[in-house]
Each structure stands twice: as structure tokens, then as C-alpha cells.
Amino acid sequence: MRGGNRIVDKLLSAHRTDSARHLTSFAKGPIIHHMMTSSRDELFAQSSEPVVRIAHLRVIRGKRPALHDFSVEISRGAITGLLGPSGCGKTTLMRCIVGTQIIASGTVTVLGHPAGSAALRRRVGYLPQDPTIYNDLRIIDNVRYIASLYGFDGHAADEAIDRVGLTDHRTAYCGNLSGGQRTRVSLACALVCQPDLLVLDEPTVGLDPVLRVDLWDQFAELARTGTTLLVSSHVMDEADHCGDLLLMREGRLVAHTTPAQLREDTSCTSLEEAFLSIIKRSTAQQAGPKAG
């Protein structure tokens, strides 16, 4: 244990590696937050307000538009699924919400503040596609390192590890973990300070069906305890785990709906078929004026 603490102390004092600089940059930006009681009370008092409000957002990546006049509101205390094919702009949209993406025009408001503002640095958790953890450290050391960046003690790290079901593996080295376990370590790092909004970029990619179901069960438990989750995926059958759905294609929002409403509107029982139906309808609508 002492060896692990020495490694953590060394990381805190040096930040020599690229991954340390990457973690520290997120620590200065929007990752995690332990809310004071007054903030929690204020949050519930404003429960009717959306967690995220996006208006006429445009993003240019390179010379190509990545998001086109994107507007949406994300409800509080629910799981919202962000679904669409790879390359449709899901990650770009998430980066806009956590405040790490330069935007060309439009506004992104998160928890009543402009995205990326200082007031949000400890209220928004972000889990990127690639888990940002140290392979040569144990699970407990990784999570305690993140906790220490925010002034939290080992108890907060222990609680976060328990929430993702890794207590029995807390002394395992991350380099020896499976893909699903690595994802859960990253999730523990994002949960250590109890964020109000948790943004998860394709957290189930590459996982087998059993692990995917287990992870979605954990997301549902987080939502039940008051956390708002935005979860992206290109796997349409995961949509049934979400309360709301944002369906994207080529940088545009083609539908803001629910699984039940999507099936009803398209008369499809398969969500994948329903999504394809929405895409065809959207494509036809865009082509209509041009044809005329």
C-alpha cells in the first residue's frame, strides 16, 4: 500500500508523462464534482430546467461542418441516448457540452452556465472513448489520484470503486484488466466527486453483451440517484435503456424522441429499422426542396 501511495505522490508532484498532463487538463476542466447541500437543494428546486440547452450550434472541423444548426434540450435526471452511425458528430457534440470543442456559432448552456465555464468544472463528468488510466498503477491508486486532484480523501475513492462493482479487484493493476473493467475504472474516476451531469462517449464499445448489460444497469442506478446521463452509442439496440433519444446523422439532429414513440411513429418493432426509417424520411425531406 505504501508503494502505491508513493507512486500517487510522485504523480501529483511531477506530472511528467503525457497521460498525467491529459488527466490534469481534465481536472482543470469539466470532470467531476461533490455538490454542497445548498447546491443540491438549488438543483432540485430548478428541476424543471433542462440540464443542457443547445441553440443553433455550428461546429467546423478542418474545412468541413461537423454540426449544422443543432438545437436541443436535455432533461434533468434521466438517461438520454445519443445515437447514430460512426462519424455523425456524436463525439463533437459531447465535446461541445463539456466545453472542450471550439464552436463556430450558437450557444451551449449546461446547468445554467455557458459550457466550459469555471462554474461547471466540478459539476460535469466526462468519460471519453479511450479510458484514461495508468496501466502501471492499481485500480485504487488511479481513483485516489483523481480524487486527490480535487481535495477528496481515500474514502471517496473507495465509494466510487464500490459503485462500479470493483471493490474485490481494487488492488489489481490496470494493465491486467479486461476492457470492461478498464471502462469501469474510468467511470469510477469520473464518479469520485458525484457529478450532476455525466457524459459518456460510447462506453460499451468493444464489450461483450453480458458486460454491456451490466454497465447499463449501473447507468440506470446512477440515474435513479439523481445523476443526469448522456450516453452515446452506434448500437441501436442500446436505445431501449434510455428515457430519451437523440438520433443524429451527418451532423444533424434527425429526431428527439423516446424508444416507444420511435416505434409508434415508424410502425417498426426493431429500433434499428425504426432509425433507418427516420433516416430515409429525413433524406427525402432534404431532397424535396432541391428537386423542386
PDB file of C-alpha atoms in Angstrom:
ATOM      1  CA  MET A   1       0.000   0.000   0.000  1.00  0.00           C
ATOM      2  CA  ARG A   2       2.824   2.370   0.861  1.00  0.00           C
ATOM      3  CA  GLY A   3       4.340   1.758  -2.549  1.00  0.00           C
ATOM      4  CA  GLY A   4       1.067   2.761  -4.194  1.00  0.00           C
ATOM      5  CA  ASN A   5       0.879   5.959  -2.153  1.00  0.00           C
ATOM      6  CA  ARG A   6       4.433   6.881  -3.121  1.00  0.00           C
ATOM      7  CA  ILE A   7       3.547   6.495  -6.772  1.00  0.00           C
ATOM      8  CA  VAL A   8       0.487   8.696  -6.378  1.00  0.00           C
ATOM      9  CA  ASP A   9       2.534  11.327  -4.545  1.00  0.00           C
ATOM     10  CA  LYS A  10       5.081  11.228  -7.337  1.00  0.00           C
ATOM     11  CA  LEU A  11       2.376  11.756  -9.944  1.00  0.00           C
ATOM     12  CA  LEU A  12       0.925  14.689  -8.047  1.00  0.00           C
ATOM     13  CA  SER A  13       4.280  16.432  -7.716  1.00  0.00           C
ATOM     14  CA  ALA A  14       5.712  15.786 -11.169  1.00  0.00           C
ATOM     15  CA  HIS A  15       3.042  15.303 -13.909  1.00  0.00           C
ATOM     16  CA  ARG A  16       5.843  14.208 -16.195  1.00  0.00           C
ATOM     17  CA  THR A  17       4.060  11.889 -18.583  1.00  0.00           C
ATOM     18  CA  ASP A  18       1.689  12.826 -21.385  1.00  0.00           C
ATOM     19  CA  SER A  19      -1.134  10.942 -19.706  1.00  0.00           C
ATOM     20  CA  ALA A  20      -0.588  12.901 -16.497  1.00  0.00           C
ATOM     21  CA  ARG A  21      -0.875  16.150 -18.436  1.00  0.00           C
ATOM     22  CA  HIS A  22      -4.025  14.808 -20.084  1.00  0.00           C
ATOM     23  CA  LEU A  23      -5.615  13.930 -16.760  1.00  0.00           C
ATOM     24  CA  THR A  24      -4.609  17.267 -15.267  1.00  0.00           C
ATOM     25  CA  SER A  25      -6.138  19.147 -18.200  1.00  0.00           C
ATOM     26  CA  PHE A  26      -9.464  17.460 -17.464  1.00  0.00           C
ATOM     27  CA  ALA A  27      -9.031  18.257 -13.778  1.00  0.00           C
ATOM     28  CA  LYS A  28      -8.841  21.935 -14.721  1.00  0.00           C
ATOM     29  CA  GLY A  29     -11.813  21.434 -16.999  1.00  0.00           C
ATOM     30  CA  PRO A  30     -15.163  19.699 -16.581  1.00  0.00           C
ATOM     31  CA  ILE A  31     -14.904  16.272 -14.947  1.00  0.00           C
ATOM     32  CA  ILE A  32     -16.334  15.743 -11.515  1.00  0.00           C
ATOM     33  CA  HIS A  33     -17.990  17.456  -8.581  1.00  0.00           C
ATOM     34  CA  HIS A  34     -19.012  16.920  -4.994  1.00  0.00           C
ATOM     35  CA  MET A  35     -22.028  19.178  -4.534  1.00  0.00           C
ATOM     36  CA  MET A  36     -22.589  21.106  -1.328  1.00  0.00           C
ATOM     37  CA  THR A  37     -26.008  20.637   0.278  1.00  0.00           C
ATOM     38  CA  SER A  38     -27.150  24.101  -0.776  1.00  0.00           C
ATOM     39  CA  SER A  39     -26.245  23.372  -4.396  1.00  0.00           C
ATOM     40  CA  ARG A  40     -28.177  20.098  -4.275  1.00  0.00           C
ATOM     41  CA  ASP A  41     -31.229  21.868  -2.865  1.00  0.00           C
ATOM     42  CA  GLU A  42     -30.991  24.509  -5.564  1.00  0.00           C
ATOM     43  CA  LEU A  43     -30.721  21.771  -8.184  1.00  0.00           C
ATOM     44  CA  PHE A  44     -33.958  20.106  -7.095  1.00  0.00           C
ATOM     45  CA  ALA A  45     -35.707  23.474  -6.860  1.00  0.00           C
ATOM     46  CA  GLN A  46     -34.854  24.058 -10.514  1.00  0.00           C
ATOM     47  CA  SER A  47     -35.698  20.507 -11.611  1.00  0.00           C
ATOM     48  CA  SER A  48     -37.915  21.764 -14.417  1.00  0.00           C
ATOM     49  CA  GLU A  49     -34.952  23.425 -16.100  1.00  0.00           C
ATOM     50  CA  PRO A  50     -33.094  21.321 -18.678  1.00  0.00           C
ATOM     51  CA  VAL A  51     -29.574  20.267 -17.799  1.00  0.00           C
ATOM     52  CA  VAL A  52     -28.346  21.111 -21.292  1.00  0.00           C
ATOM     53  CA  ARG A  53     -29.762  23.708 -23.679  1.00  0.00           C
ATOM     54  CA  ILE A  54     -28.203  23.975 -27.149  1.00  0.00           C
ATOM     55  CA  ALA A  55     -29.327  26.600 -29.657  1.00  0.00           C
ATOM     56  CA  HIS A  56     -28.293  26.859 -33.321  1.00  0.00           C
ATOM     57  CA  LEU A  57     -24.925  25.234 -32.723  1.00  0.00           C
ATOM     58  CA  ARG A  58     -22.467  25.082 -35.616  1.00  0.00           C
ATOM     59  CA  VAL A  59     -19.036  23.446 -35.481  1.00  0.00           C
ATOM     60  CA  ILE A  60     -16.403  23.352 -38.206  1.00  0.00           C
ATOM     61  CA  ARG A  61     -13.777  20.588 -38.105  1.00  0.00           C
ATOM     62  CA  GLY A  62     -10.997  21.231 -40.587  1.00  0.00           C
ATOM     63  CA  LYS A  63     -12.837  22.767 -43.515  1.00  0.00           C
ATOM     64  CA  ARG A  64     -15.980  20.707 -43.117  1.00  0.00           C
ATOM     65  CA  PRO A  65     -19.035  21.420 -40.961  1.00  0.00           C
ATOM     66  CA  ALA A  66     -19.348  18.844 -38.187  1.00  0.00           C
ATOM     67  CA  LEU A  67     -22.597  20.134 -36.653  1.00  0.00           C
ATOM     68  CA  HIS A  68     -25.280  22.020 -38.582  1.00  0.00           C
ATOM     69  CA  ASP A  69     -27.620  24.443 -36.773  1.00  0.00           C
ATOM     70  CA  PHE A  70     -28.015  21.949 -33.914  1.00  0.00           C
ATOM     71  CA  SER A  71     -30.644  22.755 -31.270  1.00  0.00           C
ATOM     72  CA  VAL A  72     -31.837  20.515 -28.428  1.00  0.00           C
ATOM     73  CA  GLU A  73     -32.676  20.418 -24.713  1.00  0.00           C
ATOM     74  CA  ILE A  74     -31.682  17.532 -22.439  1.00  0.00           C
ATOM     75  CA  SER A  75     -33.917  16.764 -19.468  1.00  0.00           C
ATOM     76  CA  ARG A  76     -32.709  16.509 -15.902  1.00  0.00           C
ATOM     77  CA  GLY A  77     -32.332  13.228 -14.021  1.00  0.00           C
ATOM     78  CA  ALA A  78     -32.685  10.839 -16.946  1.00  0.00           C
ATOM     79  CA  ILE A  79     -30.603   8.760 -19.335  1.00  0.00           C
ATOM     80  CA  THR A  80     -30.507  10.374 -22.764  1.00  0.00           C
ATOM     81  CA  GLY A  81     -29.124   8.251 -25.564  1.00  0.00           C
ATOM     82  CA  LEU A  82     -27.164   9.937 -28.339  1.00  0.00           C
ATOM     83  CA  LEU A  83     -27.316   7.520 -31.239  1.00  0.00           C
ATOM     84  CA  GLY A  84     -26.148   7.474 -34.812  1.00  0.00           C
ATOM     85  CA  PRO A  85     -23.537   5.956 -37.124  1.00  0.00           C
ATOM     86  CA  SER A  86     -19.828   6.483 -36.545  1.00  0.00           C
ATOM     87  CA  GLY A  87     -18.706   9.896 -37.785  1.00  0.00           C
ATOM     88  CA  CYS A  88     -22.117  11.547 -37.467  1.00  0.00           C
ATOM     89  CA  GLY A  89     -20.915  14.101 -34.890  1.00  0.00           C
ATOM     90  CA  LYS A  90     -21.710  12.461 -31.551  1.00  0.00           C
ATOM     91  CA  THR A  91     -18.250  12.978 -30.057  1.00  0.00           C
ATOM     92  CA  THR A  92     -18.104  16.545 -31.376  1.00  0.00           C
ATOM     93  CA  LEU A  93     -21.431  17.323 -29.713  1.00  0.00           C
ATOM     94  CA  MET A  94     -20.256  15.847 -26.424  1.00  0.00           C
ATOM     95  CA  ARG A  95     -17.066  17.881 -26.564  1.00  0.00           C
ATOM     96  CA  CYS A  96     -19.201  20.990 -27.021  1.00  0.00           C
ATOM     97  CA  ILE A  97     -21.208  20.101 -23.919  1.00  0.00           C
ATOM     98  CA  VAL A  98     -18.149  19.540 -21.724  1.00  0.00           C
ATOM     99  CA  GLY A  99     -16.532  22.691 -23.111  1.00  0.00           C
ATOM    100  CA  THR A 100     -13.513  21.291 -24.948  1.00  0.00           C
ATOM    101  CA  GLN A 101     -14.681  21.992 -28.509  1.00  0.00           C
ATOM    102  CA  ILE A 102     -14.369  25.317 -30.339  1.00  0.00           C
ATOM    103  CA  ILE A 103     -17.715  26.284 -31.842  1.00  0.00           C
ATOM    104  CA  ALA A 104     -18.353  28.466 -34.888  1.00  0.00           C
ATOM    105  CA  SER A 105     -21.695  29.859 -33.716  1.00  0.00           C
ATOM    106  CA  GLY A 106     -24.633  29.155 -31.442  1.00  0.00           C
ATOM    107  CA  THR A 107     -24.842  28.633 -27.688  1.00  0.00           C
ATOM    108  CA  VAL A 108     -24.394  25.689 -25.327  1.00  0.00           C
ATOM    109  CA  THR A 109     -25.719  26.139 -21.784  1.00  0.00           C
ATOM    110  CA  VAL A 110     -25.076  23.482 -19.135  1.00  0.00           C
ATOM    111  CA  LEU A 111     -26.674  23.619 -15.679  1.00  0.00           C
ATOM    112  CA  GLY A 112     -27.451  27.278 -16.267  1.00  0.00           C
ATOM    113  CA  HIS A 113     -23.914  28.267 -17.290  1.00  0.00           C
ATOM    114  CA  PRO A 114     -22.050  28.523 -20.606  1.00  0.00           C
ATOM    115  CA  ALA A 115     -20.385  25.199 -21.421  1.00  0.00           C
ATOM    116  CA  GLY A 116     -16.787  25.081 -20.257  1.00  0.00           C
ATOM    117  CA  SER A 117     -17.167  27.905 -17.721  1.00  0.00           C
ATOM    118  CA  ALA A 118     -15.432  27.812 -14.353  1.00  0.00           C
ATOM    119  CA  ALA A 119     -18.717  27.181 -12.554  1.00  0.00           C
ATOM    120  CA  LEU A 120     -19.012  23.803 -14.304  1.00  0.00           C
ATOM    121  CA  ARG A 121     -15.526  22.467 -13.784  1.00  0.00           C
ATOM    122  CA  ARG A 122     -16.611  20.278 -10.894  1.00  0.00           C
ATOM    123  CA  ARG A 123     -20.187  19.577 -11.932  1.00  0.00           C
ATOM    124  CA  VAL A 124     -19.744  17.716 -15.221  1.00  0.00           C
ATOM    125  CA  GLY A 125     -18.189  14.269 -15.555  1.00  0.00           C
ATOM    126  CA  TYR A 126     -16.738  13.125 -18.875  1.00  0.00           C
ATOM    127  CA  LEU A 127     -15.792   9.608 -19.886  1.00  0.00           C
ATOM    128  CA  PRO A 128     -14.067   9.706 -23.320  1.00  0.00           C
ATOM    129  CA  GLN A 129     -13.970   6.743 -25.680  1.00  0.00           C
ATOM    130  CA  ASP A 130     -10.459   5.713 -24.660  1.00  0.00           C
ATOM    131  CA  PRO A 131     -10.119   5.092 -20.893  1.00  0.00           C
ATOM    132  CA  THR A 132      -7.555   7.481 -19.412  1.00  0.00           C
ATOM    133  CA  ILE A 133      -5.953   5.380 -16.693  1.00  0.00           C
ATOM    134  CA  TYR A 134      -2.420   4.360 -15.711  1.00  0.00           C
ATOM    135  CA  ASN A 135      -1.690   0.754 -16.628  1.00  0.00           C
ATOM    136  CA  ASP A 136       1.184   0.509 -14.132  1.00  0.00           C
ATOM    137  CA  LEU A 137      -0.988   1.588 -11.187  1.00  0.00           C
ATOM    138  CA  ARG A 138      -3.600  -0.359  -9.275  1.00  0.00           C
ATOM    139  CA  ILE A 139      -7.287   0.490  -9.534  1.00  0.00           C
ATOM    140  CA  ILE A 140      -7.296   2.099  -6.098  1.00  0.00           C
ATOM    141  CA  ASP A 141      -4.235   4.222  -6.942  1.00  0.00           C
ATOM    142  CA  ASN A 142      -5.788   5.510 -10.176  1.00  0.00           C
ATOM    143  CA  VAL A 143      -9.023   6.533  -8.493  1.00  0.00           C
ATOM    144  CA  ARG A 144      -7.292   8.012  -5.430  1.00  0.00           C
ATOM    145  CA  TYR A 145      -5.054  10.048  -7.719  1.00  0.00           C
ATOM    146  CA  ILE A 146      -8.071  11.646  -9.387  1.00  0.00           C
ATOM    147  CA  ALA A 147      -9.757  12.146  -6.001  1.00  0.00           C
ATOM    148  CA  SER A 148      -6.673  13.895  -4.624  1.00  0.00           C
ATOM    149  CA  LEU A 149      -6.675  16.379  -7.512  1.00  0.00           C
ATOM    150  CA  TYR A 150      -9.986  17.650  -6.163  1.00  0.00           C
ATOM    151  CA  GLY A 151      -9.113  17.506  -2.494  1.00  0.00           C
ATOM    152  CA  PHE A 152     -11.008  14.309  -1.677  1.00  0.00           C
ATOM    153  CA  ASP A 153      -9.718  11.529   0.529  1.00  0.00           C
ATOM    154  CA  GLY A 154      -9.423   7.785   0.080  1.00  0.00           C
ATOM    155  CA  HIS A 155     -12.960   7.219   1.354  1.00  0.00           C
ATOM    156  CA  ALA A 156     -14.413   8.981  -1.695  1.00  0.00           C
ATOM    157  CA  ALA A 157     -12.280   6.784  -3.949  1.00  0.00           C
ATOM    158  CA  ASP A 158     -13.420   3.645  -2.122  1.00  0.00           C
ATOM    159  CA  GLU A 159     -17.064   4.642  -2.573  1.00  0.00           C
ATOM    160  CA  ALA A 160     -16.598   5.280  -6.303  1.00  0.00           C
ATOM    161  CA  ILE A 161     -14.910   1.910  -6.779  1.00  0.00           C
ATOM    162  CA  ASP A 162     -17.733   0.205  -4.914  1.00  0.00           C
ATOM    163  CA  ARG A 163     -20.342   1.941  -7.101  1.00  0.00           C
ATOM    164  CA  VAL A 164     -18.844   0.393 -10.249  1.00  0.00           C
ATOM    165  CA  GLY A 165     -18.536  -3.060  -8.684  1.00  0.00           C
ATOM    166  CA  LEU A 166     -14.736  -3.292  -8.490  1.00  0.00           C
ATOM    167  CA  THR A 167     -14.177  -3.475  -4.727  1.00  0.00           C
ATOM    168  CA  ASP A 168     -12.922  -7.063  -4.931  1.00  0.00           C
ATOM    169  CA  HIS A 169     -10.405  -6.014  -7.620  1.00  0.00           C
ATOM    170  CA  ARG A 170      -9.300  -2.706  -6.085  1.00  0.00           C
ATOM    171  CA  THR A 171      -5.654  -3.818  -5.753  1.00  0.00           C
ATOM    172  CA  ALA A 172      -5.411  -5.203  -9.304  1.00  0.00           C
ATOM    173  CA  TYR A 173      -3.064  -3.445 -11.722  1.00  0.00           C
ATOM    174  CA  CYS A 174      -4.923  -1.728 -14.546  1.00  0.00           C
ATOM    175  CA  GLY A 175      -2.610  -3.182 -17.181  1.00  0.00           C
ATOM    176  CA  ASN A 176      -4.029  -6.620 -16.358  1.00  0.00           C
ATOM    177  CA  LEU A 177      -7.703  -5.663 -16.597  1.00  0.00           C
ATOM    178  CA  SER A 178     -10.247  -6.610 -19.241  1.00  0.00           C
ATOM    179  CA  GLY A 179     -11.804  -3.968 -21.479  1.00  0.00           C
ATOM    180  CA  GLY A 180     -14.957  -3.866 -19.395  1.00  0.00           C
ATOM    181  CA  GLN A 181     -13.019  -3.477 -16.151  1.00  0.00           C
ATOM    182  CA  ARG A 182     -10.937  -0.646 -17.632  1.00  0.00           C
ATOM    183  CA  THR A 183     -14.119   1.164 -18.617  1.00  0.00           C
ATOM    184  CA  ARG A 184     -15.436   0.792 -15.071  1.00  0.00           C
ATOM    185  CA  VAL A 185     -12.193   2.175 -13.614  1.00  0.00           C
ATOM    186  CA  SER A 186     -12.577   5.256 -15.817  1.00  0.00           C
ATOM    187  CA  LEU A 187     -16.197   5.518 -14.718  1.00  0.00           C
ATOM    188  CA  ALA A 188     -15.107   5.402 -11.064  1.00  0.00           C
ATOM    189  CA  CYS A 189     -12.660   8.236 -11.745  1.00  0.00           C
ATOM    190  CA  ALA A 190     -15.494  10.311 -13.210  1.00  0.00           C
ATOM    191  CA  LEU A 191     -17.834   9.471 -10.317  1.00  0.00           C
ATOM    192  CA  VAL A 192     -15.466  10.074  -7.422  1.00  0.00           C
ATOM    193  CA  CYS A 193     -16.857  13.570  -6.797  1.00  0.00           C
ATOM    194  CA  GLN A 194     -20.503  12.886  -7.661  1.00  0.00           C
ATOM    195  CA  PRO A 195     -21.150  14.878 -10.876  1.00  0.00           C
ATOM    196  CA  ASP A 196     -24.549  16.352 -11.692  1.00  0.00           C
ATOM    197  CA  LEU A 197     -24.134  15.539 -15.393  1.00  0.00           C
ATOM    198  CA  LEU A 198     -22.212  12.525 -16.660  1.00  0.00           C
ATOM    199  CA  VAL A 199     -21.236  12.478 -20.352  1.00  0.00           C
ATOM    200  CA  LEU A 200     -20.222   9.022 -21.617  1.00  0.00           C
ATOM    201  CA  ASP A 201     -18.799   8.625 -25.119  1.00  0.00           C
ATOM    202  CA  GLU A 202     -19.549   5.091 -26.397  1.00  0.00           C
ATOM    203  CA  PRO A 203     -18.697   3.432 -23.050  1.00  0.00           C
ATOM    204  CA  THR A 204     -19.875  -0.013 -24.187  1.00  0.00           C
ATOM    205  CA  VAL A 205     -17.914  -0.216 -27.443  1.00  0.00           C
ATOM    206  CA  GLY A 206     -15.966  -3.471 -27.734  1.00  0.00           C
ATOM    207  CA  LEU A 207     -17.684  -5.099 -24.752  1.00  0.00           C
ATOM    208  CA  ASP A 208     -19.487  -8.423 -24.884  1.00  0.00           C
ATOM    209  CA  PRO A 209     -23.293  -8.449 -24.411  1.00  0.00           C
ATOM    210  CA  VAL A 210     -23.121  -9.527 -20.760  1.00  0.00           C
ATOM    211  CA  LEU A 211     -20.764  -6.688 -19.817  1.00  0.00           C
ATOM    212  CA  ARG A 212     -22.846  -4.206 -21.784  1.00  0.00           C
ATOM    213  CA  VAL A 213     -25.980  -5.145 -19.844  1.00  0.00           C
ATOM    214  CA  ASP A 214     -24.079  -4.870 -16.552  1.00  0.00           C
ATOM    215  CA  LEU A 215     -22.810  -1.400 -17.445  1.00  0.00           C
ATOM    216  CA  TRP A 216     -26.265  -0.196 -18.446  1.00  0.00           C
ATOM    217  CA  ASP A 217     -27.598  -1.468 -15.115  1.00  0.00           C
ATOM    218  CA  GLN A 218     -25.025   0.737 -13.405  1.00  0.00           C
ATOM    219  CA  PHE A 219     -26.099   3.717 -15.528  1.00  0.00           C
ATOM    220  CA  ALA A 220     -29.721   3.113 -14.526  1.00  0.00           C
ATOM    221  CA  GLU A 221     -28.736   3.094 -10.852  1.00  0.00           C
ATOM    222  CA  LEU A 222     -26.892   6.400 -11.288  1.00  0.00           C
ATOM    223  CA  ALA A 223     -29.986   7.927 -12.887  1.00  0.00           C
ATOM    224  CA  ARG A 224     -32.144   6.688 -10.001  1.00  0.00           C
ATOM    225  CA  THR A 225     -29.867   8.515  -7.558  1.00  0.00           C
ATOM    226  CA  GLY A 226     -30.261  11.817  -9.424  1.00  0.00           C
ATOM    227  CA  THR A 227     -27.406  11.905 -11.925  1.00  0.00           C
ATOM    228  CA  THR A 228     -28.241  13.016 -15.459  1.00  0.00           C
ATOM    229  CA  LEU A 229     -26.526  10.867 -18.085  1.00  0.00           C
ATOM    230  CA  LEU A 230     -25.833  11.492 -21.767  1.00  0.00           C
ATOM    231  CA  VAL A 231     -24.629   8.246 -23.343  1.00  0.00           C
ATOM    232  CA  SER A 232     -23.558   7.907 -26.968  1.00  0.00           C
ATOM    233  CA  SER A 233     -23.648   4.710 -28.986  1.00  0.00           C
ATOM    234  CA  HIS A 234     -23.838   3.493 -32.557  1.00  0.00           C
ATOM    235  CA  VAL A 235     -25.573   0.280 -31.422  1.00  0.00           C
ATOM    236  CA  MET A 236     -29.288   0.857 -31.841  1.00  0.00           C
ATOM    237  CA  ASP A 237     -30.425  -1.951 -29.541  1.00  0.00           C
ATOM    238  CA  GLU A 238     -28.985   0.029 -26.612  1.00  0.00           C
ATOM    239  CA  ALA A 239     -31.653   2.679 -27.160  1.00  0.00           C
ATOM    240  CA  ASP A 240     -34.140   0.730 -25.030  1.00  0.00           C
ATOM    241  CA  HIS A 241     -32.035   1.536 -21.962  1.00  0.00           C
ATOM    242  CA  CYS A 242     -32.658   5.274 -22.455  1.00  0.00           C
ATOM    243  CA  GLY A 243     -35.540   7.503 -21.475  1.00  0.00           C
ATOM    244  CA  ASP A 244     -34.927   9.984 -24.292  1.00  0.00           C
ATOM    245  CA  LEU A 245     -33.243   9.508 -27.650  1.00  0.00           C
ATOM    246  CA  LEU A 246     -31.320  11.949 -29.817  1.00  0.00           C
ATOM    247  CA  LEU A 247     -30.839  10.466 -33.281  1.00  0.00           C
ATOM    248  CA  MET A 248     -28.071  12.009 -35.372  1.00  0.00           C
ATOM    249  CA  ARG A 249     -26.896  11.765 -38.944  1.00  0.00           C
ATOM    250  CA  GLU A 250     -24.224  13.812 -40.724  1.00  0.00           C
ATOM    251  CA  GLY A 251     -24.044  16.439 -38.001  1.00  0.00           C
ATOM    252  CA  ARG A 252     -27.780  16.970 -37.781  1.00  0.00           C
ATOM    253  CA  LEU A 253     -30.416  16.039 -35.224  1.00  0.00           C
ATOM    254  CA  VAL A 254     -32.980  13.990 -37.133  1.00  0.00           C
ATOM    255  CA  ALA A 255     -35.189  13.067 -34.165  1.00  0.00           C
ATOM    256  CA  HIS A 256     -35.640  13.795 -30.458  1.00  0.00           C
ATOM    257  CA  THR A 257     -37.916  11.043 -29.215  1.00  0.00           C
ATOM    258  CA  THR A 258     -38.309   8.025 -26.923  1.00  0.00           C
ATOM    259  CA  PRO A 259     -37.994   4.325 -27.778  1.00  0.00           C
ATOM    260  CA  ALA A 260     -41.768   3.822 -27.575  1.00  0.00           C
ATOM    261  CA  GLN A 261     -42.542   6.930 -29.608  1.00  0.00           C
ATOM    262  CA  LEU A 262     -39.954   5.997 -32.232  1.00  0.00           C
ATOM    263  CA  ARG A 263     -41.586   2.604 -32.719  1.00  0.00           C
ATOM    264  CA  GLU A 264     -45.038   4.159 -32.884  1.00  0.00           C
ATOM    265  CA  ASP A 265     -44.038   6.840 -35.387  1.00  0.00           C
ATOM    266  CA  THR A 266     -42.338   4.380 -37.728  1.00  0.00           C
ATOM    267  CA  SER A 267     -44.516   1.282 -37.154  1.00  0.00           C
ATOM    268  CA  CYS A 268     -41.300  -0.693 -36.635  1.00  0.00           C
ATOM    269  CA  THR A 269     -40.662  -3.060 -33.734  1.00  0.00           C
ATOM    270  CA  SER A 270     -36.907  -3.079 -34.350  1.00  0.00           C
ATOM    271  CA  LEU A 271     -35.220   0.137 -33.247  1.00  0.00           C
ATOM    272  CA  GLU A 272     -32.596  -0.294 -35.941  1.00  0.00           C
ATOM    273  CA  GLU A 273     -35.309  -0.484 -38.601  1.00  0.00           C
ATOM    274  CA  ALA A 274     -37.050   2.478 -36.979  1.00  0.00           C
ATOM    275  CA  PHE A 275     -33.861   4.535 -37.125  1.00  0.00           C
ATOM    276  CA  LEU A 276     -33.348   3.652 -40.794  1.00  0.00           C
ATOM    277  CA  SER A 277     -36.938   4.697 -41.477  1.00  0.00           C
ATOM    278  CA  ILE A 278     -36.313   8.064 -39.826  1.00  0.00           C
ATOM    279  CA  ILE A 279     -33.132   8.488 -41.882  1.00  0.00           C
ATOM    280  CA  LYS A 280     -34.956   7.773 -45.147  1.00  0.00           C
ATOM    281  CA  ARG A 281     -37.700  10.221 -44.211  1.00  0.00           C
ATOM    282  CA  SER A 282     -35.160  12.909 -43.305  1.00  0.00           C
ATOM    283  CA  THR A 283     -33.224  12.366 -46.531  1.00  0.00           C
ATOM    284  CA  ALA A 284     -36.405  12.650 -48.589  1.00  0.00           C
ATOM    285  CA  GLN A 285     -37.365  15.886 -46.838  1.00  0.00           C
ATOM    286  CA  GLN A 286     -33.949  17.410 -47.510  1.00  0.00           C
ATOM    287  CA  ALA A 287     -34.057  16.343 -51.158  1.00  0.00           C
ATOM    288  CA  GLY A 288     -37.599  17.635 -51.693  1.00  0.00           C
ATOM    289  CA  PRO A 289     -36.893  21.388 -51.992  1.00  0.00           C
ATOM    290  CA  LYS A 290     -33.883  20.720 -54.206  1.00  0.00           C
ATOM    291  CA  ALA A 291     -35.970  18.631 -56.555  1.00  0.00           C
ATOM    292  CA  GLY A 292     -38.492  21.422 -56.794  1.00  0.00           C
TER     293      GLY A 292
END
